Coordinates of C-alpha atoms in Angstrom, one line a residue:
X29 CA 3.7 245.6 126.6
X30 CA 6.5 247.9 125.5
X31 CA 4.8 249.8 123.1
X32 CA 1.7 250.2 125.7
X33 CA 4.7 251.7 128.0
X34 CA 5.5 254.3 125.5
X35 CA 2.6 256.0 125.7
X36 CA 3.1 256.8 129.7
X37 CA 5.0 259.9 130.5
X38 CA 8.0 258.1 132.9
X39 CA 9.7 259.4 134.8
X40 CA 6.4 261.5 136.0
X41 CA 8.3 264.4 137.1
X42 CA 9.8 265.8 140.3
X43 CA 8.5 269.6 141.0
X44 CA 8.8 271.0 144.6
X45 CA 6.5 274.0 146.6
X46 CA 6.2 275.5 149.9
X47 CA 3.9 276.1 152.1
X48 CA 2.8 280.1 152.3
X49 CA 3.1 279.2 155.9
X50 CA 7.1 277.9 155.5
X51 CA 9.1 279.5 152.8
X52 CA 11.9 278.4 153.5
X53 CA 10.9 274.7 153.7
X54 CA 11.4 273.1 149.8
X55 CA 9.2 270.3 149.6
X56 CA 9.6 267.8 146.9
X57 CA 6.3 266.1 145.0
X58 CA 6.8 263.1 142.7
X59 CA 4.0 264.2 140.3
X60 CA 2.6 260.4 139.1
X61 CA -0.8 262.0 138.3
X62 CA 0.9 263.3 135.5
X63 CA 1.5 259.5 134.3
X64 CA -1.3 259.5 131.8
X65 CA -4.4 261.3 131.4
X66 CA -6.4 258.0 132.6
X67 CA -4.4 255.8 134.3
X68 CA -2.6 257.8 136.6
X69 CA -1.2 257.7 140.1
X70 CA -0.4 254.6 142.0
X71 CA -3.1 252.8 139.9
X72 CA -0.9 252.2 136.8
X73 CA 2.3 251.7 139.1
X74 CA -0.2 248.9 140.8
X75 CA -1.6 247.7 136.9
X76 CA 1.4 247.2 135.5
X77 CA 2.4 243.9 135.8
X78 CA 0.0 242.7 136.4
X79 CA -1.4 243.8 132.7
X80 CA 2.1 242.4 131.6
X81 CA 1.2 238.8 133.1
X82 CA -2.4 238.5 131.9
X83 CA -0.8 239.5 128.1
X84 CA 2.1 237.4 128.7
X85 CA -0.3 234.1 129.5
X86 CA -2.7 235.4 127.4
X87 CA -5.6 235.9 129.5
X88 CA -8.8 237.1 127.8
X89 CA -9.6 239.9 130.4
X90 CA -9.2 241.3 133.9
X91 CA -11.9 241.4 136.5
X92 CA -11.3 243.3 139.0
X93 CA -14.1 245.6 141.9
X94 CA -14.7 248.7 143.5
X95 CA -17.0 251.5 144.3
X96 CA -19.2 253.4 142.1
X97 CA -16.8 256.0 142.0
X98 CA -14.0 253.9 142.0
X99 CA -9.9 255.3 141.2
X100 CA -8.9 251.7 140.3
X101 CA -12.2 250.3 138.2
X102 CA -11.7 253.6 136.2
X103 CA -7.7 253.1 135.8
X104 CA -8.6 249.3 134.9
X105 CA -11.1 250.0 132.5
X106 CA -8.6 252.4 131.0
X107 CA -5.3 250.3 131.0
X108 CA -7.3 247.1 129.5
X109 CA -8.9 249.0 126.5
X110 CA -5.3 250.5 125.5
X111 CA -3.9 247.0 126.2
X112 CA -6.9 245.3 124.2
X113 CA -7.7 243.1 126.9
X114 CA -11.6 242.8 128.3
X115 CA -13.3 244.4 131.8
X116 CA -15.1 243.1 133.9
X117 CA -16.0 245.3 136.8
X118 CA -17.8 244.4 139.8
X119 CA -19.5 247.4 141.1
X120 CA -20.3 247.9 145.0
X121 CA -24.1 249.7 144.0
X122 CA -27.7 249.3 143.3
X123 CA -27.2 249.8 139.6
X124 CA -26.2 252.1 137.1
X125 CA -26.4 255.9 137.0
X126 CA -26.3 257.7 134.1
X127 CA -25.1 260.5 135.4
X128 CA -22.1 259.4 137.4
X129 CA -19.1 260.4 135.5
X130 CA -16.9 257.2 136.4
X131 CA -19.4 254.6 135.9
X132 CA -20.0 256.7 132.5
X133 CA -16.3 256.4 131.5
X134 CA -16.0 252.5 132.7
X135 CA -19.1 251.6 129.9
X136 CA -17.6 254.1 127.2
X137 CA -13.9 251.8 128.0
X138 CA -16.2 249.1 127.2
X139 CA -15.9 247.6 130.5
X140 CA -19.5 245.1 131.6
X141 CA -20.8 246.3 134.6
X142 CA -21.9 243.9 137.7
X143 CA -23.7 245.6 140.4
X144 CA -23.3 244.0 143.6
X145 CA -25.1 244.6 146.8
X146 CA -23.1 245.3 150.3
X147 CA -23.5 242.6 151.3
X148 CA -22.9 240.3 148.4
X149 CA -19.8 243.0 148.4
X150 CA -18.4 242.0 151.3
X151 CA -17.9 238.8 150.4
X152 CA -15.6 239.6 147.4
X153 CA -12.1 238.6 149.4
X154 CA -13.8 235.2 150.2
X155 CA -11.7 232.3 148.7
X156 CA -15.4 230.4 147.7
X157 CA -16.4 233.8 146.0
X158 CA -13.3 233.7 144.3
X159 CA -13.4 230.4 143.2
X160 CA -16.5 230.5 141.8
X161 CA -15.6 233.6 139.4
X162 CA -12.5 231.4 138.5
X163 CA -14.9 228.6 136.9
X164 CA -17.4 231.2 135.5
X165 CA -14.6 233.2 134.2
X166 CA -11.6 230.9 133.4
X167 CA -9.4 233.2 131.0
X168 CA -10.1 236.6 133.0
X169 CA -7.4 237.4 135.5
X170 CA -9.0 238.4 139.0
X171 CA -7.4 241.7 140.6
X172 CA -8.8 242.6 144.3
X173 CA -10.2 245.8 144.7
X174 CA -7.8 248.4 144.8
X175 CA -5.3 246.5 142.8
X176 CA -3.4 245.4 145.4
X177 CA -1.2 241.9 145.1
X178 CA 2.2 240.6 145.0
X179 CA 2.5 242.2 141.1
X180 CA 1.5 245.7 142.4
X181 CA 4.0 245.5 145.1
X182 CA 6.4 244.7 142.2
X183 CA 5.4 247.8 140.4
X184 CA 5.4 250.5 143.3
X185 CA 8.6 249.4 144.7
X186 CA 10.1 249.8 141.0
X187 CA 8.6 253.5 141.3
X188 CA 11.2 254.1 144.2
X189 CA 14.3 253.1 141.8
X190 CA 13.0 255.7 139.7
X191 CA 12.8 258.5 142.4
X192 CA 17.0 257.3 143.2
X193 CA 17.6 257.6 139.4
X194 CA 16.0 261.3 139.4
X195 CA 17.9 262.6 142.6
X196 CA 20.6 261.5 144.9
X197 CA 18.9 263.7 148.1
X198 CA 20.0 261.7 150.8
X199 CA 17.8 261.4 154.2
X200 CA 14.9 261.0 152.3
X201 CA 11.3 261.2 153.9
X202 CA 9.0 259.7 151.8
X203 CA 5.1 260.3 152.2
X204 CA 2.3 258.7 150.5
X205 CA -1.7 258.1 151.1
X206 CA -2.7 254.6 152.3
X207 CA -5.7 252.8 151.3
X208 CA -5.6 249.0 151.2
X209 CA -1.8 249.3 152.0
X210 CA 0.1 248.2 148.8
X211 CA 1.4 251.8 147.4
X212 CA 3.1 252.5 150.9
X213 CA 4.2 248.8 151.7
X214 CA 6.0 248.8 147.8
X215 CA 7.5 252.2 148.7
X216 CA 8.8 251.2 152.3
X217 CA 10.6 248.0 150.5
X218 CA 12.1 250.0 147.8
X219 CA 14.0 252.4 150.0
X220 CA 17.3 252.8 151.0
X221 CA 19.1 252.7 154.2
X222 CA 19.1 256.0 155.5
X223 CA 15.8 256.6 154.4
X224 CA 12.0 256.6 155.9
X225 CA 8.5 256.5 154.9
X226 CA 5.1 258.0 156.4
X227 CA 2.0 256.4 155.7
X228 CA -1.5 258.4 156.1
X229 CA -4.1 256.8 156.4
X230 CA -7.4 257.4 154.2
X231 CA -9.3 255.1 156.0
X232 CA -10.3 254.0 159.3
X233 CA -8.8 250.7 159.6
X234 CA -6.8 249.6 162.3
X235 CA -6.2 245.9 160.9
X236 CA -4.0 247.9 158.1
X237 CA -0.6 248.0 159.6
X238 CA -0.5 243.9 160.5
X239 CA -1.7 243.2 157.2
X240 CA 1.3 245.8 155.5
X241 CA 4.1 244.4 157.9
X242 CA 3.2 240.8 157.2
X243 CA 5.1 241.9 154.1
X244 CA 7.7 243.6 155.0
X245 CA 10.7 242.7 156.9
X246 CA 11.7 243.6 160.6
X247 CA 13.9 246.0 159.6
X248 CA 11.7 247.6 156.7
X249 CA 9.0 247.7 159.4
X250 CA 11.5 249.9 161.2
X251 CA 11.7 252.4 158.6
X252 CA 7.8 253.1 157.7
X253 CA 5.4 255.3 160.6
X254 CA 1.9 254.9 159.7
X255 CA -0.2 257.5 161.1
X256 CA -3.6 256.1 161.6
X257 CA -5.6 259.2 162.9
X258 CA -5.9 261.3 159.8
X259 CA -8.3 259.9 158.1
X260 CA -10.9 262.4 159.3
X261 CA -13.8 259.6 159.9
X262 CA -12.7 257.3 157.2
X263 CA -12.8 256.8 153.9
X264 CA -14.8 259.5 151.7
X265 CA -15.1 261.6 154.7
X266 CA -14.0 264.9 154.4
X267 CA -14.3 268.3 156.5
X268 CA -14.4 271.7 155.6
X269 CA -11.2 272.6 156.9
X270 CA -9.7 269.8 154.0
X271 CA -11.8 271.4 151.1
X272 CA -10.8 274.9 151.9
X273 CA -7.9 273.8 151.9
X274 CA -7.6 271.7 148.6
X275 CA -8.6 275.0 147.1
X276 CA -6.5 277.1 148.7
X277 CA -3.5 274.9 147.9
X278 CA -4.4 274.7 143.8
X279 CA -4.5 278.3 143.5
X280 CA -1.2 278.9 145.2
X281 CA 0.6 275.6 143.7
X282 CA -1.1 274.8 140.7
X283 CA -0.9 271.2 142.1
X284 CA -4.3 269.6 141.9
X285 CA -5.4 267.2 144.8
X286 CA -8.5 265.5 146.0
X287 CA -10.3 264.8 149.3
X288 CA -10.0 261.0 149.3
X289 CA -6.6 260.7 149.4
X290 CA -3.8 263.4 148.5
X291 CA -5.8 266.1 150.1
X292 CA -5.4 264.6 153.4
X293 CA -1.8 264.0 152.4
X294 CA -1.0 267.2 152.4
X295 CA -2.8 268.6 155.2
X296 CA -1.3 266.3 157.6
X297 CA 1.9 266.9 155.9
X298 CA 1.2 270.8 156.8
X299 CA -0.2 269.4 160.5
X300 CA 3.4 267.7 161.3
X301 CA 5.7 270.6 160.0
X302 CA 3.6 272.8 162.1
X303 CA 4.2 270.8 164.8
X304 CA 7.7 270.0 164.0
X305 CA 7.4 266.5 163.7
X306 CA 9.6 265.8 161.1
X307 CA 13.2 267.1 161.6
X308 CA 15.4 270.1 159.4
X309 CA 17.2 267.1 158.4
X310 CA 15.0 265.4 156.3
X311 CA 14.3 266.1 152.7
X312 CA 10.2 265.1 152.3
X313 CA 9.1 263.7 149.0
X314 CA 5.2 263.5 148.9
X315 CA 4.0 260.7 146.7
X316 CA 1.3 262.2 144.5
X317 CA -0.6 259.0 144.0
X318 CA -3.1 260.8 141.2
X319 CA -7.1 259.7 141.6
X320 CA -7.7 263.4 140.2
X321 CA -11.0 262.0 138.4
X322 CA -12.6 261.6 141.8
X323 CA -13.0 265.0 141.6
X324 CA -15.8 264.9 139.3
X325 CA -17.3 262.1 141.1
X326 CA -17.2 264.5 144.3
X327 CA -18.8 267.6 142.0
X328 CA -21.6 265.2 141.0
X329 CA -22.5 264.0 145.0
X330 CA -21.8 267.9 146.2
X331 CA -21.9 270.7 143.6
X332 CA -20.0 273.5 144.2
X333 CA -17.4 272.2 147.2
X334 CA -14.5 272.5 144.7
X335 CA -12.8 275.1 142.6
X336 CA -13.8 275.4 139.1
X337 CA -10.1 275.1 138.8
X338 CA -9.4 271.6 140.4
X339 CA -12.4 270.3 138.4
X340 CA -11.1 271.5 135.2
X341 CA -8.0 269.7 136.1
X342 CA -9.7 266.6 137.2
X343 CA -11.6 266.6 133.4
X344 CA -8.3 267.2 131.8
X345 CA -6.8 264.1 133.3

């Protein structure tokens, strides 16, 4: 496991911007999609250990599921080649496309592909689903989609003792993208006193915050605001305002983002300041949870939405 950690660039980095539209308002971005050029982002703060713990009991594999254009099936596929453990991935499709870049990079990782229907999908939380995977596939460790479990929360919330190690900014604000709740529930554990945490949502599901406080405290509850009503539509849903804008923020940053996730990040992020929702007082530190091959995926469903610049990025990472 420790050589595999060598090859990771950690600490990712700690660059800051503004906003054309506040100039005088530093903003700080913990740059994790600069992590690796595959396994990037919250998905390898979420792999880690538990990579470490299929390795450590020597498990043959990891089987994990997610969309055909899924962040954490392509991190997975990624992380268990360099580790030189197996992948089984259970896709959410009708079957293979050849021209879909992720599912592409999943079978050149070597990972075996299962296409499930959405149905069949829907089932994959279900403990008999489970169950049965566990007697088909006794020495492959079973990661729900997303990557999200007790050993991702292990791994985020280590991410935050990084951030104190690289700067002693006190009054912290601390803003990341939620999805199935573990990046922002690690990062509201790991923080502390003084501090808070902002949650935007990437999809539309209101079940989210009971399922993130059932592991948190009362008083880390106390610290994190999830705001539930910027997902425009849910997840994968995007507007033109948020593309425009995704471009528009490359050029002037150099600071790729994409429209699942860190684009709505950010846009919000510019929403609230313009609104003055979040005080002088407070330094903001935007997680930059990575997912930058999505971009590709998004070229290959709509040509020609994003810059030739963010997609050249996206293919470099």
């Amino acid at each position: 496991m420790d050589d595999l950690i060598k090859v990771f660039n950690l600490p990712s980095p700690i660059q800051s911007f503004r906003f054309d539209e506040f100039p005088d308002r530093e903003i700080l971005v913990k740059r994790d999609d600069l992590i690796h050029p595959t396994i990037s982002g919250n998905k390898w703060r979420k792999l880690k250990y538990n990579i470490k713990y299929a390795l450590d009991e020597s498990y043959e594999g990891i089987l994990s599921f997610g969309g055909a254009f899924s962040n954490h099936l392509y991190a997975t596929a990624a992380a268990c080649e360099l580790s030189g453990l197996k992948c089984k991935a259970y896709v959410r499709g009708d079957g293979f496309d050849t021209n879909n870049p992720t599912l592409q990079f999943l079978k050149q990782k070597g990972a075996e592909l299962t296409f499930l229907d959405r149905s069949t999908y829907r089932r994959k939380s279900e403990p008999d689903f489970i169950s049965n995977l566990e007697r088909q596939f006794p020495r492959y460790l079973i990661i729900p989609e997303g990557g999200s479990n007790d050993r991702a929360l292990q791994g985020v919330t280590e991410m935050m003792q990084e951030i104190y190690e690289q700067t002693d900014i006190d009054n912290l604000m601390v803003i990341s993208g939620v999805g199935s709740g573990s990046t922002i529930t690690g990062i509201t554990k790991g923080l502390r006193a003084r501090d808070k945490a902002i949650g935007v949502l990437a999809v539309k599901d209101t079940s989210l915050p009971a399922k993130i406080n059932k592991h948190l405290l009362a008083a880390e509850q106390n610290k994190l605001y999830l705001d539930l009503d910027s997902h425009l539509g849910g997840f994968g849903k995007t507007t033109r305002e948020l593309l425009e804008f995704i471009n528009i923020f490359y050029a002037q940053t150099s600071i790729p983002l994409e429209p699942l996730y860190t684009g709505k990040v950010f846009l919000r992020l510019l929403d609230m300041l313009k609104d003055g929702a979040i005080g002088e007082s407070k330094t903001i530190l935007v997680i930059h949870t990575g997912g930058l091959q999505g971009n590709l995926g998004y070229d290959f469903r709509f040509p020609g939405r994003l810059s030739d610049g963010l997609l050249l990025a996206a293919s470099c990472s």
